[in-house]
Every structure is written in structure tokens, then in C-alpha cells.
Short mmCIF file of C-alpha atoms in Angstrom, two decimals:
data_model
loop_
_atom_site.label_atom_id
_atom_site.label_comp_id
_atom_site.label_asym_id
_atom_site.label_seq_id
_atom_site.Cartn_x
_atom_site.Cartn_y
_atom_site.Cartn_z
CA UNK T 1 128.13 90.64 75.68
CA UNK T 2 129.48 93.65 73.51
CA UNK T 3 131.19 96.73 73.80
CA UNK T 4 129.92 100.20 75.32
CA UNK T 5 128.81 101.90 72.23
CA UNK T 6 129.61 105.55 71.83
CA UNK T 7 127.94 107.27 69.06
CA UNK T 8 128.73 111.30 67.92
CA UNK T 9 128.69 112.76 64.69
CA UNK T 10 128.78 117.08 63.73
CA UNK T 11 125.54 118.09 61.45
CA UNK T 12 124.80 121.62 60.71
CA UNK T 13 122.02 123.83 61.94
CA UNK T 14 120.17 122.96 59.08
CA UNK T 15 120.59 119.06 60.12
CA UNK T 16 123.81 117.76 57.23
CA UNK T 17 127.23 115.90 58.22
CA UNK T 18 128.67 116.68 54.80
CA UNK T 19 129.13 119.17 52.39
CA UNK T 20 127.37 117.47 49.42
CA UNK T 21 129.62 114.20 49.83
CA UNK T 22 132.59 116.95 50.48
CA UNK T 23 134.57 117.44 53.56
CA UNK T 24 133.77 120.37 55.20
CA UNK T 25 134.50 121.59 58.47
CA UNK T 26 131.27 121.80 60.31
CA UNK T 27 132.48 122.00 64.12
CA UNK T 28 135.09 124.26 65.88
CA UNK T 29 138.70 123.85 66.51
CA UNK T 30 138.16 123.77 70.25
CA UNK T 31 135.19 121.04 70.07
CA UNK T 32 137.34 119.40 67.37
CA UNK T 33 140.13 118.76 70.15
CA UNK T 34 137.16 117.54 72.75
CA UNK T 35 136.40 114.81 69.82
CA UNK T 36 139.82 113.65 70.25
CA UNK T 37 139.70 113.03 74.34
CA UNK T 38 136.86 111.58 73.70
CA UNK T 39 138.78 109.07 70.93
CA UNK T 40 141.30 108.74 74.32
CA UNK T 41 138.86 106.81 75.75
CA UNK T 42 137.69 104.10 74.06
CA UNK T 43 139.39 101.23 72.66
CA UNK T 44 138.37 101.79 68.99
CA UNK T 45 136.62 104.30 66.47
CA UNK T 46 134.59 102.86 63.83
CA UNK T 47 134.12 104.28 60.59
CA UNK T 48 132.62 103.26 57.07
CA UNK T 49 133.65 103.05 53.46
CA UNK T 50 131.98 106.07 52.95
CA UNK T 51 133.66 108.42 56.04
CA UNK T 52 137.12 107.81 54.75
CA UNK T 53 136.36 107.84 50.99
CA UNK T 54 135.20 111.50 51.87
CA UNK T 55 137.42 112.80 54.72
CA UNK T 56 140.02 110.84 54.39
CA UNK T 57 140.62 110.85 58.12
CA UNK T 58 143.87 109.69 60.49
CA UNK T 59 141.26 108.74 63.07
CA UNK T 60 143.95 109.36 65.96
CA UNK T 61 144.58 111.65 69.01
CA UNK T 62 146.47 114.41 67.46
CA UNK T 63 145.94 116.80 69.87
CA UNK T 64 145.65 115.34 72.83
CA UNK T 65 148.38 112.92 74.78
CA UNK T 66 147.67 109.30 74.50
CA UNK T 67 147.57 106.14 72.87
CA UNK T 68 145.18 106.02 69.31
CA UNK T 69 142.19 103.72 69.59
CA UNK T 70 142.04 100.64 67.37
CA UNK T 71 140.69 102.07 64.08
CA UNK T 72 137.78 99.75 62.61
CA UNK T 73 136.73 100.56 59.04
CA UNK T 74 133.89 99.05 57.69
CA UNK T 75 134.38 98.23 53.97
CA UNK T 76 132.22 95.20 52.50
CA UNK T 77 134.17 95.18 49.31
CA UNK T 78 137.79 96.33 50.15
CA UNK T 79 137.28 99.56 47.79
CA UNK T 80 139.17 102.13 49.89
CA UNK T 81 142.14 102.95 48.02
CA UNK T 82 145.79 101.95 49.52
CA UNK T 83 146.78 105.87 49.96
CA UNK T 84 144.07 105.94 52.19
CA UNK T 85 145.04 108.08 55.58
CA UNK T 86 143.79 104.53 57.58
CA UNK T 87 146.29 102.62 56.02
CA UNK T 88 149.20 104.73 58.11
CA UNK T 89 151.05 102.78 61.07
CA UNK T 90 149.80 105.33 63.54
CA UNK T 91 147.07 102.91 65.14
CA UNK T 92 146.27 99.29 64.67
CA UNK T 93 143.68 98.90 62.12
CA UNK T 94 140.69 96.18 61.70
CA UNK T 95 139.64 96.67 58.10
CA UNK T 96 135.86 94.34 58.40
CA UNK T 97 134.62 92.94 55.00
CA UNK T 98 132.85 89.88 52.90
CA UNK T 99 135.80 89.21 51.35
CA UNK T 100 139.14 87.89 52.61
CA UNK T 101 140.81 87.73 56.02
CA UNK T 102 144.63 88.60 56.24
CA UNK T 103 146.96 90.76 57.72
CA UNK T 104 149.45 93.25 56.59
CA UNK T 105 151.76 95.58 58.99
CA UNK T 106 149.30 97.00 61.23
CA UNK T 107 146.40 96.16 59.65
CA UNK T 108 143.97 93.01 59.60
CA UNK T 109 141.07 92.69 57.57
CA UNK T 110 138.83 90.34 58.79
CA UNK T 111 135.96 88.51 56.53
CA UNK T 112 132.52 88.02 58.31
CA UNK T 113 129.21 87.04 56.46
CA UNK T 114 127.48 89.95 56.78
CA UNK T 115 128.24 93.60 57.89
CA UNK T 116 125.34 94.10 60.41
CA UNK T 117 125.71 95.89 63.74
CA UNK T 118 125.13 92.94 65.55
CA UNK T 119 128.26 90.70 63.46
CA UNK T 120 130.38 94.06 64.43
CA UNK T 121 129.69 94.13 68.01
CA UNK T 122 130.09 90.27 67.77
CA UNK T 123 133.77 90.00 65.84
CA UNK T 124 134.59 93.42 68.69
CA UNK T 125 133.67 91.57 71.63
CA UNK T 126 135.61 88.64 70.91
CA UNK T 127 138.94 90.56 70.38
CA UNK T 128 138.46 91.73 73.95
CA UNK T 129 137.35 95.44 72.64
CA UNK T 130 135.01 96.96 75.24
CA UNK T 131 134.56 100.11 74.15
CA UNK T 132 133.64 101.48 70.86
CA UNK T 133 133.31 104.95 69.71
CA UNK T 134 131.45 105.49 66.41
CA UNK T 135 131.54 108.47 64.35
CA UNK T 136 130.58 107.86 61.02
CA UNK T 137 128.96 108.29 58.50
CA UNK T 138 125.58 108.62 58.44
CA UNK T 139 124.49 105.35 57.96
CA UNK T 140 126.92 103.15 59.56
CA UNK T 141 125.79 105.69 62.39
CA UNK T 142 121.65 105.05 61.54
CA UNK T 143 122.18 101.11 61.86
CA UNK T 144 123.42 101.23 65.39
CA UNK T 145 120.47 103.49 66.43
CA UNK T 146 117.58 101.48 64.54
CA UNK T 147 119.09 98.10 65.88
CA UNK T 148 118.91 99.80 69.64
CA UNK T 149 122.74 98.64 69.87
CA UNK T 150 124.17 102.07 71.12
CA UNK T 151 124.74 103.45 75.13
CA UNK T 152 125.36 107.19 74.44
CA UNK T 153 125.44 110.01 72.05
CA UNK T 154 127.28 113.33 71.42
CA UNK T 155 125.40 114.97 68.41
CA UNK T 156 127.60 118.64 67.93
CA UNK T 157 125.66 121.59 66.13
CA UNK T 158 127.67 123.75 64.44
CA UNK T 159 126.79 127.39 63.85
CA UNK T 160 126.58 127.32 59.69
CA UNK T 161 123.69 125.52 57.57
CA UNK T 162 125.32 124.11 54.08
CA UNK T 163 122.57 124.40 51.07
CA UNK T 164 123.35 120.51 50.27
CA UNK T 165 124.27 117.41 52.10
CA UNK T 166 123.84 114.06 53.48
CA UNK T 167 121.22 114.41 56.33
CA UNK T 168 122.52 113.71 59.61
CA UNK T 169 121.60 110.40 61.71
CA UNK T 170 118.50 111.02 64.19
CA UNK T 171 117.70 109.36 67.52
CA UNK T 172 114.36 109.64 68.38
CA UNK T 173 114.82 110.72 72.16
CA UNK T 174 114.96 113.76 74.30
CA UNK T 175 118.58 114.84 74.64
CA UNK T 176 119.75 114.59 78.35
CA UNK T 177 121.79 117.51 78.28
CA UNK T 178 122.59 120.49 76.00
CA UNK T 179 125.72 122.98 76.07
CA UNK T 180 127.38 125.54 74.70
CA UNK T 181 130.92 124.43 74.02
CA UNK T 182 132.51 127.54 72.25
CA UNK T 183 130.86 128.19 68.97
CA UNK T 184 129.16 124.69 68.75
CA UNK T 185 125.84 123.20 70.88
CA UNK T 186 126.67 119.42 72.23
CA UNK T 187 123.56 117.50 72.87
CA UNK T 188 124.21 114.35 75.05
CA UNK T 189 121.67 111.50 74.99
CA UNK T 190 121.68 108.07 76.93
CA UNK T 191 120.10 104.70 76.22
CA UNK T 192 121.13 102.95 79.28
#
């Protein structure tokens, strides 16, 4: 009783997601697009504090036809600022905290207890959201894997090592598949 739980994050060759707590492009254009069919085709995209405070993303399917997934940030103590690409009407928007439930436009921030992976999955499930794609950051990522509470993995490899960074998530399985997609190497794993 929760959602499918997709997991995928970039890292470098030399194993970092960011650039010293800087965005930084780390995979190519052409994988970047392949991120967003795979946003296509889940329900929602989960995020942290931390992902949005640093890359400020839309989370959407810019370049690819469809509708946006459900965006759910995780932000224990509302500190995400209001300019805040996430707080855009392009995609419903589950903002999941400790403090205070209450919605606004498009968006609905909902108080639980805790942040665990478990009251995620939980609060998910019971708004009917079966599918779950989660790419960031490095520990939101980390908490699904240790808690076992994940299906599948994409881990992309670009082709440049940055001297700095936050180390990337690590699952401590054989990948099921590796490939070459343009400039980038796609592992795949499975915990099914």
C-alpha cells in the first residue's frame, strides 16, 4: 500500500550531484529531455528543501508533450522562499511539512508529524498517487534507499568530475543494465 517508487539522480564521474551546493549542469541536453518522459510518467516528482533552494527547478515536462506530474516538495519548516520556481501554476503542488496545513492557488501544504519516507509514501497513497518519481537531493534520495522503500533507479554519469560537491546517493546493488545514452552512462537498477 504505496506508490511505485522511481528514484534517478545525475552525479559526476568522480561520484557529486552538485557543484559545491551550486547548480551545475552535470548531464546532457539529450538525456536531460529523457528525464522529462520519464517525469511523463508518473503521477508526481518529489523533491527536498534543499533541491529547490539550489536549482531552483520548474519540475515540469518542458520538452516533451504532456501533462506535469504533481510536484511534492519536502520542506519541514516552510523555508523555501515565495519566488521559488515551485510556487508557479504550471503543476499542482503538495508542499509536506511540521507545520501548518492550508491551501493556496495550486498549492497545498500539508502538516504531518514527521517527514520520514514511510509518512510520505503514507500521506501519497492516500491521495490516490501511485506513482512517484524522486529526484532529489541527495538525502531525501539516501532515505528512500536505506528504508528499502524504492522499485527502480536511473543513476546518469556524466562525462566531467567537479573538484567539490555533495556526494551522490549509493545503492548497494549490481546495476541491471548500463548504456550509453549520448555523452552520459545510465545505469538502471531494480528492487522488485
Amino acid at each position: 500500500k504505496r506508490p511505485y517508487i522511481f528514484l534517478k539522480w545525475a552525479q559526476t564521474v568522480n561520484g557529486f550531484i552538485d557543484n559545491n551546493g551550486k547548480k551545475a549542469a552535470i548531464s546532457s541536453p539529450e538525456t536531460q529531455v529523457l528525464v522529462h518522459a520519464w517525469r511523463l510518467e508518473n503521477q508526481a516528482i518529489i523533491v527536498g528543501r534543499k533541491t529547490v533552494e539550489i536549482d531552483d527547478p520548474s519540475l515540469t515536462v518542458r520538452a516533451v508533450d504532456g501533462r506535469n506530474p504533481i510536484r511534492v516538495i519536502l520542506d519541514s519548516s516552510n523555508k523555501i522562499k515565495a519566488d521559488a520556481k515551485i510556487f508557479n501554476t504550471e503543476a499542482e503542488t503538495l508542499i509536506l511539512n511540521t507545520i501548518v496545513d492550508k491551501e493556496v492557488n495550486n498549492i497545498t501544504f500539508i502538516r504531518l508529524d514527521e517527514i520520514t519516507p514511510e509518512r510520505i509514501l503514507e500521506t501519497l497513497y492516500s491521495r490516490n498517487i501511485l506513482s512517484v518519481l524522486i529526484e532529489g537531493g541527495a538525502m531525501t534520495l539516501q532515505s528512500f534507499i536505506d528504508k528499502n522503500l524504492w522499485d527502480e533507479a536511473k543513476v546518469i554519469t556524466g562525462e566531467f568530475p567537479f573538484e567539490k560537491g555533495t556526494a551522490a546517493p549509493e545503492i548497494k546493488i549490481t546495476s541491471s543494465k548500463t548504456e550509453k545514452f549520448f555523452s552520459d552512462v545510465i545505469n538502471s537498477y531494480s528492487n522488485i
